[in-house]
XYZ file of C-alpha atoms in Angstrom:
229
model
C -41.356 92.510 -23.031
C -39.156 91.139 -26.107
C -37.407 92.439 -28.703
C -39.422 91.955 -32.341
C -38.544 91.855 -36.053
C -41.510 91.822 -38.123
C -40.424 91.718 -41.880
C -43.411 93.022 -44.442
C -45.748 95.665 -43.715
C -48.446 94.789 -45.667
C -51.932 93.735 -44.086
C -50.629 90.834 -41.631
C -47.145 92.164 -41.014
C -48.708 95.721 -39.995
C -51.101 94.263 -37.662
C -48.891 91.834 -36.168
C -46.285 94.769 -35.551
C -48.771 97.382 -34.338
C -50.394 94.838 -31.973
C -47.017 93.862 -30.492
C -45.847 97.105 -29.969
C -49.470 97.842 -27.954
C -48.479 94.738 -25.853
C -45.571 96.519 -24.975
C -42.414 94.826 -27.229
C -40.384 96.525 -28.739
C -41.309 95.947 -32.448
C -39.262 96.938 -35.895
C -40.874 96.820 -39.029
C -38.764 95.656 -42.042
C -39.981 96.856 -45.434
C -37.535 97.571 -48.649
C -40.299 100.070 -50.162
C -38.166 103.826 -48.637
C -40.754 105.811 -49.539
C -43.761 103.493 -48.299
C -41.199 103.355 -44.713
C -41.226 107.226 -44.949
C -45.191 107.491 -44.500
C -45.320 104.903 -41.976
C -42.454 106.439 -39.739
C -44.761 109.615 -40.007
C -48.145 107.046 -38.995
C -49.375 106.927 -42.572
C -50.228 103.541 -43.721
C -51.291 102.216 -47.717
C -54.697 100.123 -46.687
C -57.745 101.365 -44.282
C -58.029 98.519 -41.527
C -60.319 100.032 -38.840
C -58.541 101.029 -35.369
C -54.879 100.459 -37.110
C -53.759 103.656 -38.104
C -54.422 104.858 -34.030
C -52.288 101.448 -33.032
C -49.425 103.076 -35.123
C -49.969 106.061 -34.380
C -50.196 105.037 -30.646
C -46.718 102.802 -31.342
C -44.403 105.440 -32.666
C -45.251 107.766 -30.333
C -44.016 105.049 -27.313
C -41.464 104.525 -29.278
C -42.080 101.188 -29.438
C -42.990 100.350 -33.361
C -39.943 101.319 -35.240
C -40.258 101.153 -39.031
C -37.377 100.730 -41.293
C -35.364 99.301 -43.970
C -32.597 98.010 -42.796
C -32.388 94.276 -41.615
C -29.192 94.574 -40.115
C -30.517 97.092 -37.654
C -33.821 95.178 -37.013
C -32.830 91.516 -37.067
C -29.569 91.440 -34.762
C -31.238 93.096 -32.112
C -34.621 90.554 -32.157
C -35.229 87.233 -30.274
C -37.969 86.772 -32.572
C -38.391 87.572 -36.155
C -41.679 87.059 -38.037
C -41.714 86.696 -41.801
C -44.857 87.965 -43.063
C -44.273 89.186 -46.633
C -46.493 88.311 -49.689
C -47.232 84.666 -50.963
C -49.457 85.264 -54.509
C -50.285 82.792 -56.533
C -48.324 82.177 -59.994
C -49.929 82.143 -63.669
C -49.751 78.175 -63.149
C -51.203 77.878 -59.658
C -48.407 77.369 -58.105
C -47.483 80.049 -54.916
C -44.629 82.279 -55.362
C -42.725 81.849 -52.273
C -39.482 83.989 -53.893
C -39.987 86.826 -51.374
C -39.980 84.654 -48.547
C -37.011 82.794 -49.924
C -35.007 86.169 -50.500
C -36.088 87.289 -46.743
C -34.695 84.364 -45.124
C -31.348 85.061 -46.866
C -31.371 88.729 -45.289
C -32.214 87.216 -42.016
C -29.244 84.604 -41.991
C -26.913 87.353 -42.701
C -28.100 89.679 -39.944
C -28.993 87.141 -37.330
C -26.936 87.918 -34.361
C -24.869 85.569 -32.246
C -26.724 83.656 -29.842
C -30.281 82.330 -29.841
C -33.050 83.437 -31.775
C -36.831 82.170 -33.016
C -37.945 82.952 -36.265
C -41.056 82.207 -37.516
C -43.256 81.800 -41.084
C -46.336 84.051 -40.512
C -46.946 84.045 -44.821
C -49.359 81.492 -46.188
C -47.201 78.828 -47.686
C -47.383 74.903 -48.531
C -45.822 72.202 -46.187
C -42.389 72.089 -46.352
C -41.550 76.003 -46.791
C -40.510 76.373 -43.052
C -38.077 74.099 -43.417
C -36.564 75.441 -46.995
C -36.337 78.512 -44.982
C -34.594 77.062 -42.186
C -32.127 75.190 -44.543
C -31.570 78.767 -46.472
C -30.572 80.417 -42.926
C -28.179 77.479 -42.040
C -26.181 77.682 -45.626
C -25.597 81.855 -44.713
C -25.719 82.240 -40.616
C -22.261 82.675 -39.116
C -21.210 79.499 -36.824
C -21.825 81.245 -33.601
C -25.741 81.993 -34.420
C -27.900 79.440 -32.759
C -31.853 79.529 -34.000
C -34.987 77.634 -34.578
C -37.306 77.718 -36.791
C -41.525 77.852 -36.602
C -44.882 78.132 -38.099
C -47.433 80.640 -36.805
C -50.238 81.229 -39.111
C -52.825 83.947 -39.118
C -56.400 83.606 -39.440
C -57.918 87.728 -39.873
C -60.486 88.956 -41.608
C -60.557 92.326 -43.221
C -62.376 94.859 -41.325
C -61.493 93.412 -37.710
C -57.866 92.198 -38.608
C -56.802 94.000 -35.201
C -59.786 92.461 -33.236
C -58.826 88.986 -34.487
C -55.396 89.311 -33.721
C -56.092 90.407 -30.464
C -58.232 88.363 -29.448
C -57.949 85.142 -31.992
C -60.055 81.945 -32.262
C -56.619 79.903 -31.301
C -53.252 80.397 -31.450
C -51.222 77.908 -33.718
C -47.650 77.707 -33.016
C -45.719 74.904 -35.477
C -42.698 74.234 -33.749
C -40.334 71.339 -32.422
C -37.652 72.571 -29.780
C -38.929 73.045 -26.227
C -36.784 76.402 -25.971
C -38.727 77.740 -28.748
C -42.146 77.018 -27.886
C -41.765 78.415 -24.696
C -40.596 81.677 -26.401
C -43.399 82.084 -28.603
C -45.689 80.609 -26.062
C -44.666 83.672 -23.579
C -45.030 86.074 -26.588
C -48.655 85.205 -27.666
C -49.722 85.024 -23.877
C -51.479 88.685 -23.908
C -53.460 87.498 -27.039
C -55.827 85.394 -24.474
C -56.862 82.580 -27.441
C -56.231 78.890 -26.185
C -52.726 77.878 -27.574
C -52.251 74.716 -29.664
C -48.803 73.420 -30.230
C -48.212 71.720 -33.266
C -45.492 69.971 -35.746
C -44.570 72.529 -38.268
C -46.059 70.947 -41.191
C -49.223 70.770 -39.322
C -49.731 74.023 -38.668
C -48.818 74.932 -42.498
C -51.434 72.230 -43.226
C -53.958 73.727 -40.480
C -53.725 77.610 -42.606
C -54.671 76.109 -46.181
C -57.115 73.938 -44.463
C -59.051 77.194 -42.770
C -58.759 78.867 -46.098
C -59.864 75.887 -48.062
C -63.240 75.723 -45.724
C -63.773 79.396 -46.031
C -63.647 79.038 -49.410
C -66.019 75.924 -49.417
C -68.535 77.973 -47.522
C -68.656 80.534 -49.723
C -69.006 78.323 -52.415
C -72.038 76.612 -51.191
C -73.611 80.286 -49.862
C -73.289 81.059 -53.681
C -74.108 77.476 -54.740
C -77.641 77.630 -52.697
C -78.637 81.574 -53.407
C -78.497 80.524 -57.292
C -80.635 77.231 -56.144
C -83.279 79.904 -54.208
C -83.247 82.480 -57.496
C -84.634 79.361 -59.304
């Protein structure tokens, strides 16, 4: 049983937090929107995903699912901190990483003296996770020890809870044996093959999976046009 923080309560973050709480971990969910945070404390979520509301309500009732707006309260008590905020596309086609880097700063200020694993879950280009580590390093107190990792998600809308609980694979992009051991232990309940890679490899795996899905959809659309003709 671990103390965990998930920063971000969108599609990925909320599903991750609810599932981890259901597995028996103590999970803080950090979001800056006070109104949505208040609603979440009452079991209300701002999007629909089958089975997710029930998981959230069960977590709230058990006291293991803890919505908050305060980084200090959550991060300071956690062994593992997930970054699961949005990375939208800019008009230029580049990825907007401002939320990820802002969260990295907040985490750096809030880490406890001791050891923590910080895990980027947001979809981000290779190199982003190491930049997150650099930001934390500049801000953290000298007594703070941490390692960085990247663990991509492969969720599908409509079956996100199922995909989170029983994924096809768990990818852990990390290099320190201590961090790898903690993350392997955390993912033990997911009943899926665990693949350990370098950080950049894990980041690239996520982009590869997304791109391949887009390619399959494009192929299906092109083939349907051929069929119609």
